[in-house]
Tab-separated table of C-alpha atoms in Angstrom:
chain	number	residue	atom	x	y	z
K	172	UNK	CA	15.247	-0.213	-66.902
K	173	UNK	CA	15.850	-2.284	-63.410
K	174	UNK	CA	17.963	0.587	-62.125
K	175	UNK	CA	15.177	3.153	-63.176
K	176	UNK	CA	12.665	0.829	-61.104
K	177	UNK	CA	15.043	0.459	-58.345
K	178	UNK	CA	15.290	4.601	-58.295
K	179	UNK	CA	11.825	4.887	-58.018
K	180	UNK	CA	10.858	2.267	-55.766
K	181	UNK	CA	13.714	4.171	-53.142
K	182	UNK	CA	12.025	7.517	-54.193
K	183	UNK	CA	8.998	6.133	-53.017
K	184	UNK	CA	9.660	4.522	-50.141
K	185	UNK	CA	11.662	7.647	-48.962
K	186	UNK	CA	8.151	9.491	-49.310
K	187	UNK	CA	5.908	7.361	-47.779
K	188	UNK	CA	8.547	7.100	-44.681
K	189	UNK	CA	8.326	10.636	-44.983
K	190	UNK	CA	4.529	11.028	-45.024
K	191	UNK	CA	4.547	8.480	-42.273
K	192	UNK	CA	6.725	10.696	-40.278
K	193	UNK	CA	4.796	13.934	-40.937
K	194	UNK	CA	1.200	11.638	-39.837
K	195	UNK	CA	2.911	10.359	-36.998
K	196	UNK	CA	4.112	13.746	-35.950
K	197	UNK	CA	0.883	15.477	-36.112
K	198	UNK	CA	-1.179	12.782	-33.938
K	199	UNK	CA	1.080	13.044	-30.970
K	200	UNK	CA	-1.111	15.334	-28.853
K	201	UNK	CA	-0.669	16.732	-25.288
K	202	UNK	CA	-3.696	13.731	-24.010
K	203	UNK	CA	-2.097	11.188	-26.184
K	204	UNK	CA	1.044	11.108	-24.433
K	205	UNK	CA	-0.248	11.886	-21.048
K	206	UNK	CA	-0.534	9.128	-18.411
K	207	UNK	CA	-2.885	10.544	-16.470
K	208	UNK	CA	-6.204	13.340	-16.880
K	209	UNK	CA	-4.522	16.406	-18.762
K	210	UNK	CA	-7.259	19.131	-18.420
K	211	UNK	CA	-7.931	22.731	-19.759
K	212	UNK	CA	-10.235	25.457	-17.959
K	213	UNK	CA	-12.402	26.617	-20.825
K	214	UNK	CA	-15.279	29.453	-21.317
K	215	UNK	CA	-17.523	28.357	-22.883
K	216	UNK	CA	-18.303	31.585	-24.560
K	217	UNK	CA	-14.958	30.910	-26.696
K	218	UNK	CA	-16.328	27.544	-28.080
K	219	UNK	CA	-18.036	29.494	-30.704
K	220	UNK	CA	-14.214	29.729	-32.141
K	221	UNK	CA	-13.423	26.858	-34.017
K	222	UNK	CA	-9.876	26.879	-33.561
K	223	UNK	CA	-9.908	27.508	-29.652
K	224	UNK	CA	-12.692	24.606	-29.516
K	225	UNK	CA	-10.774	22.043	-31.918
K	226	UNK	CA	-7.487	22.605	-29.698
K	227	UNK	CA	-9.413	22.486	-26.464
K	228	UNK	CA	-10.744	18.937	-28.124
K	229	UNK	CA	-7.530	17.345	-29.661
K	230	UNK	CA	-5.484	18.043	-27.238
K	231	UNK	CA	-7.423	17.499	-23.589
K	232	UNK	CA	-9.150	14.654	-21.730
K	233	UNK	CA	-10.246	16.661	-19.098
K	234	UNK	CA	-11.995	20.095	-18.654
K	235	UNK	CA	-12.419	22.980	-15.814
K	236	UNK	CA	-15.269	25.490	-16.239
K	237	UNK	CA	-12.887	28.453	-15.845
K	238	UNK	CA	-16.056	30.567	-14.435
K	239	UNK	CA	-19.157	29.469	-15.169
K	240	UNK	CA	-19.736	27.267	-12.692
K	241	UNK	CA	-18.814	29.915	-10.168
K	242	UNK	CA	-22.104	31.577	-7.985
K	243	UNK	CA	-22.134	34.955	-9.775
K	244	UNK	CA	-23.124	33.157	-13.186
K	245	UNK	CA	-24.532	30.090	-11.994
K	246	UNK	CA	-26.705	31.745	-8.990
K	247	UNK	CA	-27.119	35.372	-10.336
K	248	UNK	CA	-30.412	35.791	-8.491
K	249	UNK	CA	-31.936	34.419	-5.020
K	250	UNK	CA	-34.565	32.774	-6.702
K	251	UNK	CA	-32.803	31.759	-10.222
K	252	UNK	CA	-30.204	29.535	-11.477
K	253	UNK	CA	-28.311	29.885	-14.967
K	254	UNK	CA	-27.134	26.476	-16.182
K	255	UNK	CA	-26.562	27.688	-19.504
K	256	UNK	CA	-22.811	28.098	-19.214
K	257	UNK	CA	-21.850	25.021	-17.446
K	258	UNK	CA	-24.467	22.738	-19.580
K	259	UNK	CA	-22.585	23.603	-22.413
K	260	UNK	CA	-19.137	22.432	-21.453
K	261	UNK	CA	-21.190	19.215	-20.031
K	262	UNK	CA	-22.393	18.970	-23.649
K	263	UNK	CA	-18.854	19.747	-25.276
K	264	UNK	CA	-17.120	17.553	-22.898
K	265	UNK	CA	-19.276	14.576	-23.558
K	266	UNK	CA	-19.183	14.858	-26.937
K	267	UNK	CA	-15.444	14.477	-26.744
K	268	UNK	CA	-14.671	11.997	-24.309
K	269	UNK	CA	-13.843	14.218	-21.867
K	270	UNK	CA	-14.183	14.180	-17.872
K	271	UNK	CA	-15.654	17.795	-16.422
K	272	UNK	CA	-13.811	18.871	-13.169
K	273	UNK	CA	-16.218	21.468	-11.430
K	274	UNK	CA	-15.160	24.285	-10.138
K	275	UNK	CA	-16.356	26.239	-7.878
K	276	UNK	CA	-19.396	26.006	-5.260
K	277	UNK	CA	-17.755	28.237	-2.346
K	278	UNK	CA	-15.483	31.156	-2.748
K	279	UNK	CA	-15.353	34.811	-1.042
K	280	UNK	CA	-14.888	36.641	-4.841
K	281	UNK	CA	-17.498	36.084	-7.712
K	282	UNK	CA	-20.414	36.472	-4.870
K	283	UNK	CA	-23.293	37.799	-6.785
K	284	UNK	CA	-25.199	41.094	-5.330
K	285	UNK	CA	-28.395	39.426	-4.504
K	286	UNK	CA	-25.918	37.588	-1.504
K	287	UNK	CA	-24.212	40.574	-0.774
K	288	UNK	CA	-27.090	42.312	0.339
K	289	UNK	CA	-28.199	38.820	2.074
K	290	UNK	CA	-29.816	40.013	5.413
K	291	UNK	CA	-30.929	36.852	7.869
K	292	UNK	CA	-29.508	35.469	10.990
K	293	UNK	CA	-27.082	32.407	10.865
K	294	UNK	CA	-29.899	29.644	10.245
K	295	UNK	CA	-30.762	32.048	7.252
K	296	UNK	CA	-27.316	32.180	6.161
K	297	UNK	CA	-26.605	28.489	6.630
K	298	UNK	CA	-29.392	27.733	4.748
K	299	UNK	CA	-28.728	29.576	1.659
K	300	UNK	CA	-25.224	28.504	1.368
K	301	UNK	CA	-26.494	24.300	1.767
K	302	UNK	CA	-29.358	25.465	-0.934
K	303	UNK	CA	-27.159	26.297	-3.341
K	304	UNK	CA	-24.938	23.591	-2.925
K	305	UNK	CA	-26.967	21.286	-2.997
K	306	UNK	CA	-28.906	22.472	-6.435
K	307	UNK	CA	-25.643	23.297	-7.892
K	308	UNK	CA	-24.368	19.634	-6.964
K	309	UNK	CA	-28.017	18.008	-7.701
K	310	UNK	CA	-28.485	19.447	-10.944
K	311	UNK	CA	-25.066	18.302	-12.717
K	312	UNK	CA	-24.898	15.013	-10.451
K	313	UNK	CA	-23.889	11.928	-12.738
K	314	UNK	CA	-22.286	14.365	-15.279
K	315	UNK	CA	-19.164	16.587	-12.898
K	316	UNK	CA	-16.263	13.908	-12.076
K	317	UNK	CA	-15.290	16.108	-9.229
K	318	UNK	CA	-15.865	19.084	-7.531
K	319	UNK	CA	-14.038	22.078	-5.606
K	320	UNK	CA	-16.224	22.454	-2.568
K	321	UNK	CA	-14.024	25.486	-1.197
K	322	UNK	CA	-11.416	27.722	-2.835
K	323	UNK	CA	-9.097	29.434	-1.398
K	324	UNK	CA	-10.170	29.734	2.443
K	325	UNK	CA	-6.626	30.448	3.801
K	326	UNK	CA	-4.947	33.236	3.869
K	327	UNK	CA	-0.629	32.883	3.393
K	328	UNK	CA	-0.276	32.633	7.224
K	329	UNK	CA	-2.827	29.825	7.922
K	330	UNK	CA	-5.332	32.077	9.356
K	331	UNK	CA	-8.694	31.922	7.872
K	332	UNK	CA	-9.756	34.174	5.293
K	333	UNK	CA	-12.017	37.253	6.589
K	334	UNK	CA	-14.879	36.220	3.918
K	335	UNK	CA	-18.765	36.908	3.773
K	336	UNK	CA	-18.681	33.035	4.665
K	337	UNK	CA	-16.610	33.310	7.614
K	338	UNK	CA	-18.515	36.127	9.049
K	339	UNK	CA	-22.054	34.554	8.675
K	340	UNK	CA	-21.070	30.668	8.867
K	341	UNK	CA	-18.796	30.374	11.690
K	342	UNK	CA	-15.022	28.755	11.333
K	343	UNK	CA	-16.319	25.441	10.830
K	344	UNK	CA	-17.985	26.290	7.639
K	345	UNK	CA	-15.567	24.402	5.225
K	346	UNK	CA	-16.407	21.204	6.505
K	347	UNK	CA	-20.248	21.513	6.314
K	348	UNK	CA	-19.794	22.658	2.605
K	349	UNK	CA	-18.417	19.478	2.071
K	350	UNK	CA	-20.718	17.332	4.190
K	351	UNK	CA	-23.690	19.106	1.711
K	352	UNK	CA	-22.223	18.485	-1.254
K	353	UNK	CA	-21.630	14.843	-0.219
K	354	UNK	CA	-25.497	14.571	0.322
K	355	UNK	CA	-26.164	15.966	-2.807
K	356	UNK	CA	-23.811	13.680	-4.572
K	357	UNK	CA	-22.506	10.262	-2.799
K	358	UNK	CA	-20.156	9.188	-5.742
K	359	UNK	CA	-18.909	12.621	-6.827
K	360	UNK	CA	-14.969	13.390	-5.773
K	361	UNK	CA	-14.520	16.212	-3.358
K	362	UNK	CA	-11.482	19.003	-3.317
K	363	UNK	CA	-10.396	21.600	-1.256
K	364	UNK	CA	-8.444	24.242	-4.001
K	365	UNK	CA	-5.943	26.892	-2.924
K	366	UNK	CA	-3.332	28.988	-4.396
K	367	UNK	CA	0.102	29.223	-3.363
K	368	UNK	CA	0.753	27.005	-0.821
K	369	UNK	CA	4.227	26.081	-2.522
K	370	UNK	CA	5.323	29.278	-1.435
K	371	UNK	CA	3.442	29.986	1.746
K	372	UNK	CA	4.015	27.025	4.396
K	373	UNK	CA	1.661	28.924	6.835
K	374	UNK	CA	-0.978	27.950	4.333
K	375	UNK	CA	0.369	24.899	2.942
K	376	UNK	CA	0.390	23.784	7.009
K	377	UNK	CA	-2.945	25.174	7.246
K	378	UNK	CA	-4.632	23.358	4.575
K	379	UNK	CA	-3.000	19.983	5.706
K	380	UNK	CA	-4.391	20.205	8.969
K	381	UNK	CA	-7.596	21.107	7.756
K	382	UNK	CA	-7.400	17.602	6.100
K	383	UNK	CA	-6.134	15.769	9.240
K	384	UNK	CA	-9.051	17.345	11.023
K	385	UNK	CA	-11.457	16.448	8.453
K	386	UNK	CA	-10.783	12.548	8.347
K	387	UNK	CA	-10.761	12.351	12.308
K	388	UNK	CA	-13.793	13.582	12.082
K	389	UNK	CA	-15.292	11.473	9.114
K	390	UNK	CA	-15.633	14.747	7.204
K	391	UNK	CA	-15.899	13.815	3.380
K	392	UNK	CA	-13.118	15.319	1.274
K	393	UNK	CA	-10.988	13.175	-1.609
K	394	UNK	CA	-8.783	15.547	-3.028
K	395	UNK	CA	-6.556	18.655	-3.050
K	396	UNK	CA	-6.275	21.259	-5.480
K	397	UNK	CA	-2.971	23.049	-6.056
K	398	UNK	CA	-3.428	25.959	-8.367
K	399	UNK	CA	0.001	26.710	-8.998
K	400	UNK	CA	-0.110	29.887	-10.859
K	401	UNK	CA	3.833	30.179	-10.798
K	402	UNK	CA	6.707	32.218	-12.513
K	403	UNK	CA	9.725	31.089	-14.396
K	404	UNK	CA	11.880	32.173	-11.314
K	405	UNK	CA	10.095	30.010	-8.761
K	406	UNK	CA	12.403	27.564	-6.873
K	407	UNK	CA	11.588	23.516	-8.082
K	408	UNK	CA	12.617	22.472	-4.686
K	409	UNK	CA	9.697	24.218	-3.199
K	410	UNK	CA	7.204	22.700	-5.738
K	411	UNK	CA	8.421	19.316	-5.160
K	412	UNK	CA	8.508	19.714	-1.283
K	413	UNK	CA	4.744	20.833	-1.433
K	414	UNK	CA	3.619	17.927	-3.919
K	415	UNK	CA	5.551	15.160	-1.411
K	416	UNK	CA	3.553	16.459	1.591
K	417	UNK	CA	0.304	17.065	-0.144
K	418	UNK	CA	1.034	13.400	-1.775
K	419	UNK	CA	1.020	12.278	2.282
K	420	UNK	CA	-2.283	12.899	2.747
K	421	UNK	CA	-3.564	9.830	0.831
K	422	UNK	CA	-5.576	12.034	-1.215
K	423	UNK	CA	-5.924	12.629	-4.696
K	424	UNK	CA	-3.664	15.414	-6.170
K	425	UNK	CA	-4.410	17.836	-8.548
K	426	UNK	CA	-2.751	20.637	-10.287
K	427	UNK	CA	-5.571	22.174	-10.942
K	428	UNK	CA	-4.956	26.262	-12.562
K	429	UNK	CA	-1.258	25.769	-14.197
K	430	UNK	CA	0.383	28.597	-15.846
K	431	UNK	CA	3.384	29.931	-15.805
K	432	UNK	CA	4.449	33.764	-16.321
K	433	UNK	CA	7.555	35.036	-17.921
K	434	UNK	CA	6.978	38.579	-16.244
K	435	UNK	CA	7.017	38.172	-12.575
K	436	UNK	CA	8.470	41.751	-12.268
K	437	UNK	CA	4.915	42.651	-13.860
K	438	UNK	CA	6.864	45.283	-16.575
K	439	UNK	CA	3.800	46.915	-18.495
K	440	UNK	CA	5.806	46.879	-21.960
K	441	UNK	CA	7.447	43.620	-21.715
K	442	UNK	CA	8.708	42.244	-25.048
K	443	UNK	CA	9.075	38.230	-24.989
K	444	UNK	CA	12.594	37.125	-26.183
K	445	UNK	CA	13.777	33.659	-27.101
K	446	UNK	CA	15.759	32.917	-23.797
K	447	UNK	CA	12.350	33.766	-21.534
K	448	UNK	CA	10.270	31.429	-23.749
K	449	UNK	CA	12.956	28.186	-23.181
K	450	UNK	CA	12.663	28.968	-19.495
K	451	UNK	CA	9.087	29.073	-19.384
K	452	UNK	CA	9.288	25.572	-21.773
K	453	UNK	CA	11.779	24.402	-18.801
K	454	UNK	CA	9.533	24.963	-15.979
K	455	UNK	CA	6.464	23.391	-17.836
K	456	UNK	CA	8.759	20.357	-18.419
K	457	UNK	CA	9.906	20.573	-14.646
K	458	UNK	CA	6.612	20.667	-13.711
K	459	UNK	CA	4.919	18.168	-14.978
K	460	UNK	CA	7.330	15.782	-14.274
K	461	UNK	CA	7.657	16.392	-10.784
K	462	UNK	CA	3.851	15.580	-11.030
K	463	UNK	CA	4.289	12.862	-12.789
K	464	UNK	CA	6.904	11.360	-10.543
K	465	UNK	CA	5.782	12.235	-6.933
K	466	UNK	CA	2.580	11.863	-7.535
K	467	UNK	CA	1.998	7.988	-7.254
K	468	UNK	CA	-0.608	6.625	-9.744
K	469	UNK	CA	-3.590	6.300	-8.341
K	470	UNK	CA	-3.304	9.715	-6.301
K	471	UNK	CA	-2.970	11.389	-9.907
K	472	UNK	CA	-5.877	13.471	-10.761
K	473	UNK	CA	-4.341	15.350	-13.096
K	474	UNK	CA	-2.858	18.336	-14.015
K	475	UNK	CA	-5.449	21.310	-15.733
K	476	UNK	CA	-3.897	24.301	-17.914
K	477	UNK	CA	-5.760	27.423	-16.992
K	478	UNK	CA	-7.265	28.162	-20.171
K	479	UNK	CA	-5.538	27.682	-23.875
K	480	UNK	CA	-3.933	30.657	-25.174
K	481	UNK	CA	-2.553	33.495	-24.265
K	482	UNK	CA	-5.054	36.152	-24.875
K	483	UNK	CA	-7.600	34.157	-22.789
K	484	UNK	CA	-5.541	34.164	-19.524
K	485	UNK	CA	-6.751	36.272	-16.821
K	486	UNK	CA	-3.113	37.310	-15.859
K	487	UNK	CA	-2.679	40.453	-18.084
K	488	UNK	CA	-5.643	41.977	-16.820
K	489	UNK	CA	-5.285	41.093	-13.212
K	490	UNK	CA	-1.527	41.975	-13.134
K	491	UNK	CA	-1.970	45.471	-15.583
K	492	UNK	CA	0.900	44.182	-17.356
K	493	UNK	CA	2.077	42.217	-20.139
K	494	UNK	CA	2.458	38.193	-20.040
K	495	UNK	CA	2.167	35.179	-21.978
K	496	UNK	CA	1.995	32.170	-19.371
K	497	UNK	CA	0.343	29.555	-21.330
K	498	UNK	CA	1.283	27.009	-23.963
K	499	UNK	CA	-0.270	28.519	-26.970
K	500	UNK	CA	0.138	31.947	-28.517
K	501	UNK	CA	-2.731	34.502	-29.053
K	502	UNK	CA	-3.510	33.336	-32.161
K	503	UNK	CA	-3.346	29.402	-30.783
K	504	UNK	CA	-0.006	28.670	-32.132
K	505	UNK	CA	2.141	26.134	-30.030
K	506	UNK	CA	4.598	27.933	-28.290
K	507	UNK	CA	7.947	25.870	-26.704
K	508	UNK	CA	6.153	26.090	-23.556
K	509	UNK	CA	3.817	22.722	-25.549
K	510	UNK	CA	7.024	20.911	-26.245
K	511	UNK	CA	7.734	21.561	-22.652
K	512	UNK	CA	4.513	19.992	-21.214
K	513	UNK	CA	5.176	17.218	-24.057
K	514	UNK	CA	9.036	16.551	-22.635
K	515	UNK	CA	7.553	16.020	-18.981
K	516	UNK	CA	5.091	13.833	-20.176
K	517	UNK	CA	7.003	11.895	-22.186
């Protein structure tokens, strides 16, 4: 009879260690082991799926309006604003703890037509521009952490981009973007966001002396925004050398569109194997804990996944091929790209 008891008082034990285990295992998320804001850039048209919502919840503390906050949605007509969209990822982001990175007032694409066809000398033009700022800014201030002012203003050899902005504004119209977003909001952070400046040092030169500039001249501006929409191939070495001398700035840092595609030849019938998944995992991992690493504490502001899963990146379409850059799977299954974020965390 005592060595039944003993037998089953092992049996149990074994199960609730088990059970423990299994708990355990389940309530390490990608937030819960992150040291610092770990963001996703949602739509919020795909909130209406529970699964894509529930991940986008367990697993972030931070989130990106992936386009809704852009002037084409948010500014669709001269005299008519549509908060919808970004009031409800304010909404879904409060209700989860979560900080909302906005994103973004100024940028040559997603220009609605009504600007387009914009006709008016420069006051005209300067005007418009510090309007819509300045609603955009006014009408979410309190509630947005931080906001990119400008995105993408470069082009890869420093020069500045040929843009509607450019050719109505003047050269100097970056910094009075951020000078009217400061007056709309004194407390809100302010970025400049760019792609590619790991692999461009024209750009990457260009965007730090834009910076420079700015804080001789008492130009507001708090933070930089490194998309780094990057490949499995990419050299680390030029990652790292672009987070050390954006780190030298003084200014906040912030990964702000990760993903990572396995297809940089852009095949149209690529068929994922096993060895291209462990190197995407790998350059997560790397990632993240260069990030996590260079970046000194309180110059962290995080690093944001551009969108969830799979079939919500933008990268098939754009590239007319086949890819699969982000940590979960069409159907929002972790893929070893999670465990890879989770190892460069950890």
């Amino acid at each position: 009879m005592i060595r039944f008891l003993f037998l089953f008082m092992m049996l149990l034990a074994m199960a609730q260690t088990n059970h423990a285990q299994t708990v355990s295992k389940e309530a390490v998320t990608l937030k819960s082991v992150a040291s610092f804001p770990l963001g996703a850039a949602l739509n919020p048209k795909l909130l209406n799926n529970a699964l894509y919502g529930r991940i986008a919840e367990r697993e972030f503390s931070s989130v990106t309006a992936e386009n809704h906050l852009k002037m084409h949605h948010i500014h669709p007509e001269q005299n008519r604003y549509d908060w919808s969209g970004g009031d409800a990822l304010i909404a879904f982001a409060q209700r989860n703890g979560q900080r909302l990175h906005g994103h973004t007032l100024l940028w040559h694409q997603a220009v609605p037509k009504w600007v387009r066809e914009f006709q008016g000398d420069s006051t005209a033009w300067e005007q418009l521009i510090k309007e819509h700022i300045q609603t955009v800014v006014g009408h979410y201030k309190g509630r947005i952490a931080a906001w990119d002012v400008v995105n993408e203003a470069f082009e890869e050899d420093g020069s500045l981009r040929k843009t509607i902005w450019l050719e109505h504004l003047g050269p100097d119209y970056i910094a009075r973007c951020f000078r009217y977003a400061r007056e709309a909001d004194p407390d809100v952070k302010l970025f400049y966001n760019d792609y590619g400046q790991e692999s461009s040092p024209g750009k990457l030169t260009a965007m730090l002396d834009m910076v420079a500039d700015f804080k001789r001249r008492g130009i507001p501006i708090d933070g930089i925004g490194l998309q780094m929409h990057t490949n499995i191939r990419h050299p680390d070495r030029q990652i790292e050398n672009t987070l050390r001398q954006t780190v030298n700035t003084g200014l906040l840092v912030h990964i702000s569109e990760l993903d990572i595609r396995i297809n940089p030849d852009k095949k149209p019938d690529l068929v994922p194997t096993d060895a291209l998944w462990q190197q995407q995992k790998q350059k997560f991992a790397s990632i993240v804990r260069m990030y996590k690493t260079v970046v000194p504490k309180e110059q962290q502001h995080g690093i944001t996944i551009w969108n969830i899963g799979d079939g919500d990146s933008w990268i098939p379409n754009f590239c007319k091929c086949q890819d699969f850059p982000l940590p979960f799977d069409k159907q929002y299954a972790k893929k070893p790209a999670y465990d890879g974020i989770l190892e460069g965390l950890k």
